[in-house]
């Protein structure tokens, strides 16, 4: 009998359809995971996911069990030591992740894990105590250009970060999705939702930690009249004094060439010279012009990124996922398998200790973002939320010796 773990995906929205489910289908057909279940509150979204033509083309004959229920309820029906993938809106992460841990499940959560240090600490402590893996799906870490930059920066080839700017503007079409139901000013904002990618990436490359954050928001309305913060501009000061500006929003033109606008440039200083890291994540050198209008209403002329996530022909049936979006999911699932295998066949206390040792090894390697290593993200986003609620006043981050910290207005 196969020992491949079952996987429960909590959430049937955009990220599940575009990245998570295709990745998991491929891992299932290559025997690395077992049966798949997707749960969501609304049966209609589950039906749309099950009938997605891209899934039928890419993964013929494959399917998932659909459950119209809340993720925090569904996890309780799983046998222990399976995998729960949390892909619900940001404000619901904590509830579902904690429910999964209390049911003795390993967890993979879409970014950001949580928006406060208190919640992050609770998750990290619960996971460590039980010897369970909690990984955060920051897929930009697996972009090869990010991995090259990390190695070269940490070897001293660029010098030291001094100034940078990053941007990630998501499409206008997001405003016509289910965003008005959860993208509310009391819950989240563009910096917390997508700016976290580049804050995490700069930390991943340089090893530096933010110490001060200021975020100004531009309010607006969704088409249904729901008010929210639809644009933001953040300034992040790092522990070496460097500054990073981060521009975010839900407003990239649907008819423009790319699916969004994103990129990063970092300026550095060394001995008698300066260094630079420039990543154009918007135009990756591939552009197509189609003879038919795309089914999603976007422009015929498109920048096409082959790097993040694509379904391509392969030597098997259907299509296979490629790109750093798949690499990230594959690595997180691999970490779960590694942790679980370390305690296989041992008495419970010994098995838990073995899993805890491997969890520490994964944290020390520093490639995956885990509950234990996500304090920098949690503190930065907590500071950002505090700043944006106070009209952009800077919020300071004070780290403690245990890797945690506190946030307060400057």
Short mmCIF file of C-alpha atoms in Angstrom, two decimals:
data_model
loop_
_atom_site.label_atom_id
_atom_site.label_comp_id
_atom_site.label_asym_id
_atom_site.label_seq_id
_atom_site.Cartn_x
_atom_site.Cartn_y
_atom_site.Cartn_z
CA UNK A 1 0.00 0.00 0.00
CA UNK A 2 1.28 3.48 -0.90
CA UNK A 3 2.43 5.66 1.97
CA UNK A 4 2.24 8.83 -0.10
CA UNK A 5 0.41 11.44 1.98
CA UNK A 6 -3.07 12.67 1.23
CA UNK A 7 -3.33 16.37 0.39
CA UNK A 8 -6.17 18.66 1.37
CA UNK A 9 -6.26 22.05 -0.35
CA UNK A 10 -8.28 24.62 1.58
CA UNK A 11 -9.43 27.18 -0.97
CA UNK A 12 -10.45 26.93 -4.63
CA UNK A 13 -9.56 30.41 -5.86
CA UNK A 14 -7.13 31.84 -8.39
CA UNK A 15 -3.84 30.60 -6.92
CA UNK A 16 -5.25 27.06 -6.59
CA UNK A 17 -6.34 27.01 -10.23
CA UNK A 18 -3.28 28.73 -11.66
CA UNK A 19 -0.46 27.10 -9.70
CA UNK A 20 -1.27 24.81 -6.78
CA UNK A 21 -3.64 22.23 -8.25
CA UNK A 22 -1.66 21.67 -11.48
CA UNK A 23 1.51 21.26 -9.41
CA UNK A 24 -0.16 18.81 -7.05
CA UNK A 25 -1.69 16.83 -9.93
CA UNK A 26 1.79 16.34 -11.37
CA UNK A 27 3.21 15.31 -8.01
CA UNK A 28 0.33 12.86 -7.67
CA UNK A 29 0.84 11.23 -11.05
CA UNK A 30 4.56 10.88 -10.29
CA UNK A 31 3.64 9.08 -7.03
CA UNK A 32 4.97 11.65 -4.58
CA UNK A 33 1.58 12.42 -3.04
CA UNK A 34 -1.65 10.45 -2.69
CA UNK A 35 -5.33 11.37 -3.09
CA UNK A 36 -6.30 15.04 -3.46
CA UNK A 37 -9.20 16.85 -1.81
CA UNK A 38 -10.17 20.49 -2.36
CA UNK A 39 -12.53 22.21 0.05
CA UNK A 40 -14.18 25.61 -0.19
CA UNK A 41 -17.27 27.24 1.21
CA UNK A 42 -19.02 27.52 -2.14
CA UNK A 43 -19.79 24.48 -4.29
CA UNK A 44 -19.89 26.67 -7.39
CA UNK A 45 -16.17 27.50 -7.17
CA UNK A 46 -15.33 23.83 -6.67
CA UNK A 47 -17.38 22.90 -9.72
CA UNK A 48 -15.63 25.56 -11.84
CA UNK A 49 -12.25 24.21 -10.74
CA UNK A 50 -13.22 20.62 -11.50
CA UNK A 51 -14.48 21.61 -14.97
CA UNK A 52 -11.49 23.82 -15.85
CA UNK A 53 -10.51 23.00 -19.44
CA UNK A 54 -6.82 23.56 -18.66
CA UNK A 55 -6.92 20.76 -16.10
CA UNK A 56 -8.61 18.37 -18.52
CA UNK A 57 -5.99 19.08 -21.18
CA UNK A 58 -3.00 18.95 -18.87
CA UNK A 59 -4.07 16.11 -16.58
CA UNK A 60 -6.43 13.78 -18.45
CA UNK A 61 -8.38 11.42 -16.20
CA UNK A 62 -7.25 13.09 -12.98
CA UNK A 63 -9.65 14.54 -10.43
CA UNK A 64 -10.01 15.61 -6.83
CA UNK A 65 -12.60 15.02 -4.15
CA UNK A 66 -14.64 18.20 -3.66
CA UNK A 67 -15.94 19.24 -0.23
CA UNK A 68 -18.11 22.31 0.21
CA UNK A 69 -17.00 23.13 3.74
CA UNK A 70 -14.66 25.37 5.69
CA UNK A 71 -11.02 24.32 5.73
CA UNK A 72 -10.81 24.43 9.54
CA UNK A 73 -13.55 21.78 9.63
CA UNK A 74 -12.24 19.59 6.82
CA UNK A 75 -8.80 19.10 8.36
CA UNK A 76 -10.29 17.23 11.31
CA UNK A 77 -11.33 14.33 9.09
CA UNK A 78 -7.80 13.61 7.85
CA UNK A 79 -5.60 10.89 9.31
CA UNK A 80 -2.60 12.39 11.10
CA UNK A 81 0.56 13.41 9.23
CA UNK A 82 -0.98 14.34 5.90
CA UNK A 83 -0.55 17.69 4.07
CA UNK A 84 -2.89 20.66 4.29
CA UNK A 85 -2.36 23.37 1.67
CA UNK A 86 -3.84 26.65 2.91
CA UNK A 87 -4.97 28.86 0.02
CA UNK A 88 -7.72 30.90 1.64
CA UNK A 89 -7.74 34.74 1.92
CA UNK A 90 -5.01 36.25 4.09
CA UNK A 91 -7.23 37.01 7.07
CA UNK A 92 -8.24 33.33 7.40
CA UNK A 93 -4.73 31.82 7.33
CA UNK A 94 -4.23 31.70 11.09
CA UNK A 95 -7.47 29.86 11.82
CA UNK A 96 -6.94 27.17 9.18
CA UNK A 97 -3.23 26.68 9.86
CA UNK A 98 -3.80 26.27 13.60
CA UNK A 99 -6.69 23.87 13.01
CA UNK A 100 -4.42 21.78 10.78
CA UNK A 101 -1.62 21.69 13.34
CA UNK A 102 -4.00 20.70 16.13
CA UNK A 103 -5.10 17.83 13.90
CA UNK A 104 -1.41 16.81 13.55
CA UNK A 105 -1.08 17.83 9.89
CA UNK A 106 1.86 19.27 8.00
CA UNK A 107 1.05 22.62 6.37
CA UNK A 108 1.95 24.51 3.21
CA UNK A 109 0.50 28.03 3.24
CA UNK A 110 0.36 30.65 0.50
CA UNK A 111 2.11 33.91 1.36
CA UNK A 112 2.00 35.74 3.69
CA UNK A 113 1.67 33.26 6.54
CA UNK A 114 0.08 35.81 8.90
CA UNK A 115 0.10 39.57 9.42
CA UNK A 116 1.23 39.71 13.05
CA UNK A 117 4.14 38.42 15.11
CA UNK A 118 1.81 37.07 17.81
CA UNK A 119 0.03 34.78 15.37
CA UNK A 120 3.31 33.76 13.73
CA UNK A 121 4.79 32.84 17.08
CA UNK A 122 1.79 30.70 18.00
CA UNK A 123 2.04 28.80 14.72
CA UNK A 124 5.81 28.30 15.02
CA UNK A 125 5.59 27.05 18.61
CA UNK A 126 2.74 24.65 17.86
CA UNK A 127 4.52 23.25 14.80
CA UNK A 128 7.82 22.79 16.60
CA UNK A 129 6.20 21.15 19.63
CA UNK A 130 4.46 18.59 17.45
CA UNK A 131 7.35 18.09 15.00
CA UNK A 132 5.30 19.28 12.04
CA UNK A 133 6.40 21.21 8.97
CA UNK A 134 4.86 24.58 8.14
CA UNK A 135 6.17 26.13 4.92
CA UNK A 136 5.24 29.43 3.29
CA UNK A 137 4.93 29.40 -0.50
CA UNK A 138 7.17 32.33 -1.47
CA UNK A 139 7.79 31.11 -5.00
CA UNK A 140 10.09 34.00 -6.01
CA UNK A 141 12.76 32.33 -3.88
CA UNK A 142 12.89 29.58 -6.50
CA UNK A 143 13.32 31.89 -9.48
CA UNK A 144 16.80 30.98 -10.70
CA UNK A 145 17.79 34.63 -10.90
CA UNK A 146 16.98 34.96 -7.19
CA UNK A 147 19.08 31.93 -6.29
CA UNK A 148 22.02 33.25 -8.34
CA UNK A 149 21.70 36.69 -6.73
CA UNK A 150 21.59 35.15 -3.24
CA UNK A 151 24.78 33.17 -3.82
CA UNK A 152 26.66 36.08 -5.39
CA UNK A 153 25.51 38.65 -2.82
CA UNK A 154 26.45 36.47 0.11
CA UNK A 155 29.87 35.80 -1.41
CA UNK A 156 30.47 39.57 -1.47
CA UNK A 157 30.38 40.08 -5.23
CA UNK A 158 27.86 42.95 -5.09
CA UNK A 159 29.04 44.72 -1.96
CA UNK A 160 26.40 45.89 0.52
CA UNK A 161 22.83 46.96 -0.26
CA UNK A 162 22.27 50.72 -0.02
CA UNK A 163 19.17 51.61 -2.04
CA UNK A 164 16.52 49.73 -3.97
CA UNK A 165 13.09 49.88 -5.48
CA UNK A 166 10.57 47.17 -6.26
CA UNK A 167 7.10 47.12 -7.75
CA UNK A 168 4.33 44.61 -8.22
CA UNK A 169 1.10 45.94 -9.73
CA UNK A 170 -1.56 43.26 -10.21
CA UNK A 171 -4.22 43.42 -12.96
CA UNK A 172 -7.31 45.62 -12.86
CA UNK A 173 -9.34 42.45 -13.44
CA UNK A 174 -8.72 41.47 -9.80
CA UNK A 175 -11.29 44.12 -8.90
CA UNK A 176 -13.95 42.11 -10.75
CA UNK A 177 -13.14 38.87 -8.89
CA UNK A 178 -14.06 37.89 -5.33
CA UNK A 179 -11.60 40.42 -3.89
CA UNK A 180 -14.33 42.77 -2.59
CA UNK A 181 -15.40 39.98 -0.22
CA UNK A 182 -12.09 39.92 1.65
CA UNK A 183 -9.66 42.59 0.42
CA UNK A 184 -10.86 45.03 3.07
CA UNK A 185 -8.84 47.85 4.69
CA UNK A 186 -9.26 46.38 8.17
CA UNK A 187 -7.81 43.07 6.94
CA UNK A 188 -5.12 43.70 4.31
CA UNK A 189 -3.68 46.09 1.74
CA UNK A 190 -1.54 45.87 -1.44
CA UNK A 191 1.77 45.98 0.47
CA UNK A 192 0.71 43.09 2.71
CA UNK A 193 -0.80 41.13 -0.18
CA UNK A 194 1.93 41.37 -2.83
CA UNK A 195 4.62 43.72 -1.50
CA UNK A 196 5.56 40.93 0.89
CA UNK A 197 7.07 39.07 -2.11
CA UNK A 198 9.85 41.60 -2.58
CA UNK A 199 10.45 42.23 1.13
CA UNK A 200 10.95 38.50 1.55
CA UNK A 201 13.09 38.34 -1.60
CA UNK A 202 15.47 41.11 -0.49
CA UNK A 203 15.81 39.39 2.90
CA UNK A 204 16.36 36.05 1.13
CA UNK A 205 19.12 37.47 -1.09
CA UNK A 206 20.92 39.69 1.40
CA UNK A 207 20.15 38.21 4.83
CA UNK A 208 19.32 41.73 6.07
CA UNK A 209 16.28 42.43 8.27
CA UNK A 210 13.93 45.42 8.06
CA UNK A 211 13.93 47.75 11.08
CA UNK A 212 11.46 50.46 10.01
CA UNK A 213 8.46 50.49 7.69
CA UNK A 214 6.19 53.28 6.47
CA UNK A 215 3.25 52.58 4.15
CA UNK A 216 0.93 55.12 2.55
CA UNK A 217 -2.27 53.89 0.94
CA UNK A 218 -4.50 55.26 -1.80
CA UNK A 219 -8.16 54.39 -1.13
CA UNK A 220 -10.67 53.53 -3.81
CA UNK A 221 -13.74 51.44 -4.58
CA UNK A 222 -14.31 48.08 -6.17
CA UNK A 223 -16.94 47.95 -8.97
CA UNK A 224 -19.57 46.82 -6.44
CA UNK A 225 -18.90 49.89 -4.30
CA UNK A 226 -16.83 48.18 -1.61
CA UNK A 227 -14.20 50.57 -0.30
CA UNK A 228 -10.63 49.43 0.11
CA UNK A 229 -7.00 50.48 -0.25
CA UNK A 230 -6.15 49.73 -3.87
CA UNK A 231 -2.67 51.25 -4.15
CA UNK A 232 0.22 51.54 -1.70
CA UNK A 233 3.75 52.88 -1.52
CA UNK A 234 6.08 51.58 1.19
CA UNK A 235 9.53 52.55 2.37
CA UNK A 236 11.49 49.88 4.21
CA UNK A 237 14.68 50.68 6.12
CA UNK A 238 17.03 47.74 6.70
CA UNK A 239 19.31 47.08 9.64
CA UNK A 240 22.39 48.34 7.75
CA UNK A 241 20.63 51.65 6.94
CA UNK A 242 19.68 50.74 3.37
CA UNK A 243 16.32 51.86 1.95
CA UNK A 244 13.86 50.00 -0.29
CA UNK A 245 10.73 51.49 -1.84
CA UNK A 246 7.92 49.09 -2.73
CA UNK A 247 5.01 50.13 -5.01
CA UNK A 248 1.94 47.92 -5.15
CA UNK A 249 -1.62 48.02 -6.41
CA UNK A 250 -4.56 46.37 -8.13
CA UNK A 251 -4.58 48.33 -11.36
CA UNK A 252 -2.32 47.09 -14.12
CA UNK A 253 -4.27 47.60 -17.39
CA UNK A 254 -6.02 44.44 -18.56
CA UNK A 255 -5.29 45.33 -22.18
CA UNK A 256 -1.57 45.97 -21.58
CA UNK A 257 0.99 43.45 -22.77
CA UNK A 258 1.93 41.83 -19.48
CA UNK A 259 -0.29 40.09 -16.95
CA UNK A 260 1.12 42.46 -14.31
CA UNK A 261 4.03 44.87 -13.81
CA UNK A 262 6.83 43.79 -11.54
CA UNK A 263 10.55 44.10 -11.05
CA UNK A 264 13.35 45.07 -8.70
CA UNK A 265 16.63 46.98 -8.77
CA UNK A 266 19.11 47.01 -5.88
CA UNK A 267 22.11 49.34 -5.73
CA UNK A 268 25.07 48.27 -3.59
CA UNK A 269 28.45 49.63 -2.52
CA UNK A 270 31.77 47.85 -2.19
CA UNK A 271 35.40 48.89 -1.74
CA UNK A 272 35.92 51.68 -4.27
CA UNK A 273 33.07 50.49 -6.51
CA UNK A 274 29.33 50.02 -6.69
CA UNK A 275 27.25 46.97 -7.54
CA UNK A 276 23.75 46.46 -8.90
CA UNK A 277 21.10 43.72 -9.10
CA UNK A 278 18.40 44.42 -11.71
CA UNK A 279 15.55 41.96 -12.25
CA UNK A 280 13.01 42.82 -14.95
CA UNK A 281 10.28 40.45 -13.87
CA UNK A 282 7.73 42.10 -16.21
CA UNK A 283 9.30 41.49 -19.63
CA UNK A 284 11.39 38.32 -19.62
CA UNK A 285 12.25 38.54 -23.30
CA UNK A 286 9.31 36.59 -24.71
CA UNK A 287 6.43 38.31 -26.53
CA UNK A 288 3.62 36.71 -28.55
CA UNK A 289 0.97 38.23 -30.80
CA UNK A 290 -2.07 36.02 -31.31
CA UNK A 291 -4.48 35.96 -34.26
CA UNK A 292 -7.47 35.44 -31.95
CA UNK A 293 -8.56 37.39 -28.89
CA UNK A 294 -7.64 35.50 -25.70
CA UNK A 295 -10.59 33.92 -23.92
CA UNK A 296 -9.92 35.99 -20.79
CA UNK A 297 -10.40 39.29 -22.61
CA UNK A 298 -6.78 40.38 -22.42
CA UNK A 299 -4.73 41.84 -25.28
CA UNK A 300 -3.59 39.82 -28.28
CA UNK A 301 -0.03 41.08 -27.88
CA UNK A 302 1.36 39.60 -24.70
CA UNK A 303 4.56 39.39 -22.74
CA UNK A 304 4.80 35.71 -21.89
CA UNK A 305 6.85 34.62 -18.90
CA UNK A 306 8.07 31.04 -19.27
CA UNK A 307 9.75 31.29 -15.88
CA UNK A 308 6.97 31.43 -13.27
CA UNK A 309 4.53 28.72 -14.33
CA UNK A 310 3.59 27.07 -17.62
CA UNK A 311 2.04 23.79 -18.69
CA UNK A 312 4.16 22.31 -21.48
CA UNK A 313 4.36 19.07 -23.49
CA UNK A 314 6.39 16.31 -21.95
CA UNK A 315 7.10 12.61 -22.44
CA UNK A 316 3.97 11.58 -20.52
CA UNK A 317 0.25 12.10 -21.04
CA UNK A 318 -1.18 15.60 -21.00
CA UNK A 319 1.08 18.46 -19.99
CA UNK A 320 3.53 19.02 -17.17
CA UNK A 321 4.12 22.14 -15.06
CA UNK A 322 7.45 23.94 -15.31
CA UNK A 323 8.83 27.10 -13.74
CA UNK A 324 9.63 28.36 -10.28
CA UNK A 325 5.96 28.22 -9.27
CA UNK A 326 6.10 24.45 -9.62
CA UNK A 327 9.62 24.19 -8.19
CA UNK A 328 8.43 25.93 -5.03
CA UNK A 329 5.48 23.58 -4.47
CA UNK A 330 7.65 20.56 -5.24
CA UNK A 331 10.29 21.67 -2.73
CA UNK A 332 7.73 22.29 0.02
CA UNK A 333 6.12 18.89 -0.52
CA UNK A 334 9.60 17.36 -0.56
CA UNK A 335 10.32 18.97 2.81
CA UNK A 336 7.19 17.38 4.28
CA UNK A 337 8.24 13.96 2.98
CA UNK A 338 11.75 14.46 4.38
CA UNK A 339 10.45 15.43 7.81
CA UNK A 340 7.94 12.60 7.97
CA UNK A 341 10.42 9.97 6.77
CA UNK A 342 12.87 10.90 9.53
CA UNK A 343 10.56 9.52 12.20
CA UNK A 344 9.12 6.57 10.32
CA UNK A 345 8.98 3.35 12.36
CA UNK A 346 10.11 4.96 15.62
CA UNK A 347 8.17 5.21 18.89
CA UNK A 348 6.22 8.48 19.02
CA UNK A 349 8.57 10.40 21.32
CA UNK A 350 11.63 9.37 19.30
CA UNK A 351 9.83 10.05 16.01
CA UNK A 352 8.88 13.54 17.14
CA UNK A 353 12.46 14.27 18.20
CA UNK A 354 13.75 13.04 14.84
CA UNK A 355 11.27 15.26 12.99
CA UNK A 356 12.29 18.24 15.11
CA UNK A 357 15.95 17.69 14.18
CA UNK A 358 15.11 17.69 10.48
CA UNK A 359 12.93 20.78 10.88
CA UNK A 360 15.95 22.56 12.38
CA UNK A 361 18.11 21.41 9.47
CA UNK A 362 15.60 22.88 6.99
CA UNK A 363 15.53 26.17 8.90
CA UNK A 364 19.34 26.31 8.96
CA UNK A 365 19.55 25.71 5.20
CA UNK A 366 17.55 28.90 4.70
CA UNK A 367 16.06 28.18 1.28
CA UNK A 368 12.47 27.51 2.35
CA UNK A 369 10.45 30.04 4.33
CA UNK A 370 9.04 28.19 7.34
CA UNK A 371 6.96 29.14 10.34
CA UNK A 372 10.13 29.33 12.41
CA UNK A 373 11.98 31.59 9.94
CA UNK A 374 9.06 33.82 8.90
CA UNK A 375 9.35 36.24 11.84
CA UNK A 376 10.99 38.86 9.60
CA UNK A 377 7.98 38.76 7.27
CA UNK A 378 5.44 38.80 10.10
CA UNK A 379 7.09 41.74 11.85
CA UNK A 380 7.48 43.71 8.61
CA UNK A 381 3.85 43.25 7.65
CA UNK A 382 2.66 44.03 11.18
CA UNK A 383 4.69 47.25 11.00
CA UNK A 384 3.25 48.02 7.60
CA UNK A 385 -0.31 47.51 8.80
CA UNK A 386 0.35 49.74 11.81
CA UNK A 387 1.80 52.44 9.57
CA UNK A 388 -0.97 52.42 6.97
CA UNK A 389 -3.62 52.68 9.71
CA UNK A 390 -1.79 55.76 10.98
CA UNK A 391 -1.55 57.66 7.68
CA UNK A 392 1.93 56.45 6.83
CA UNK A 393 3.71 57.16 10.12
CA UNK A 394 6.88 55.05 10.35
CA UNK A 395 6.71 51.94 12.52
CA UNK A 396 9.85 50.57 14.13
CA UNK A 397 10.72 46.89 14.49
CA UNK A 398 12.60 45.86 17.64
CA UNK A 399 14.05 42.33 17.41
CA UNK A 400 14.74 40.18 20.44
CA UNK A 401 17.43 37.55 20.97
CA UNK A 402 15.05 34.69 20.17
CA UNK A 403 14.37 35.89 16.62
CA UNK A 404 11.03 37.52 17.41
CA UNK A 405 10.32 41.12 18.25
CA UNK A 406 7.85 43.93 18.67
CA UNK A 407 6.48 46.76 16.55
CA UNK A 408 5.72 50.33 17.64
CA UNK A 409 5.08 53.68 15.94
CA UNK A 410 8.17 55.82 15.72
#
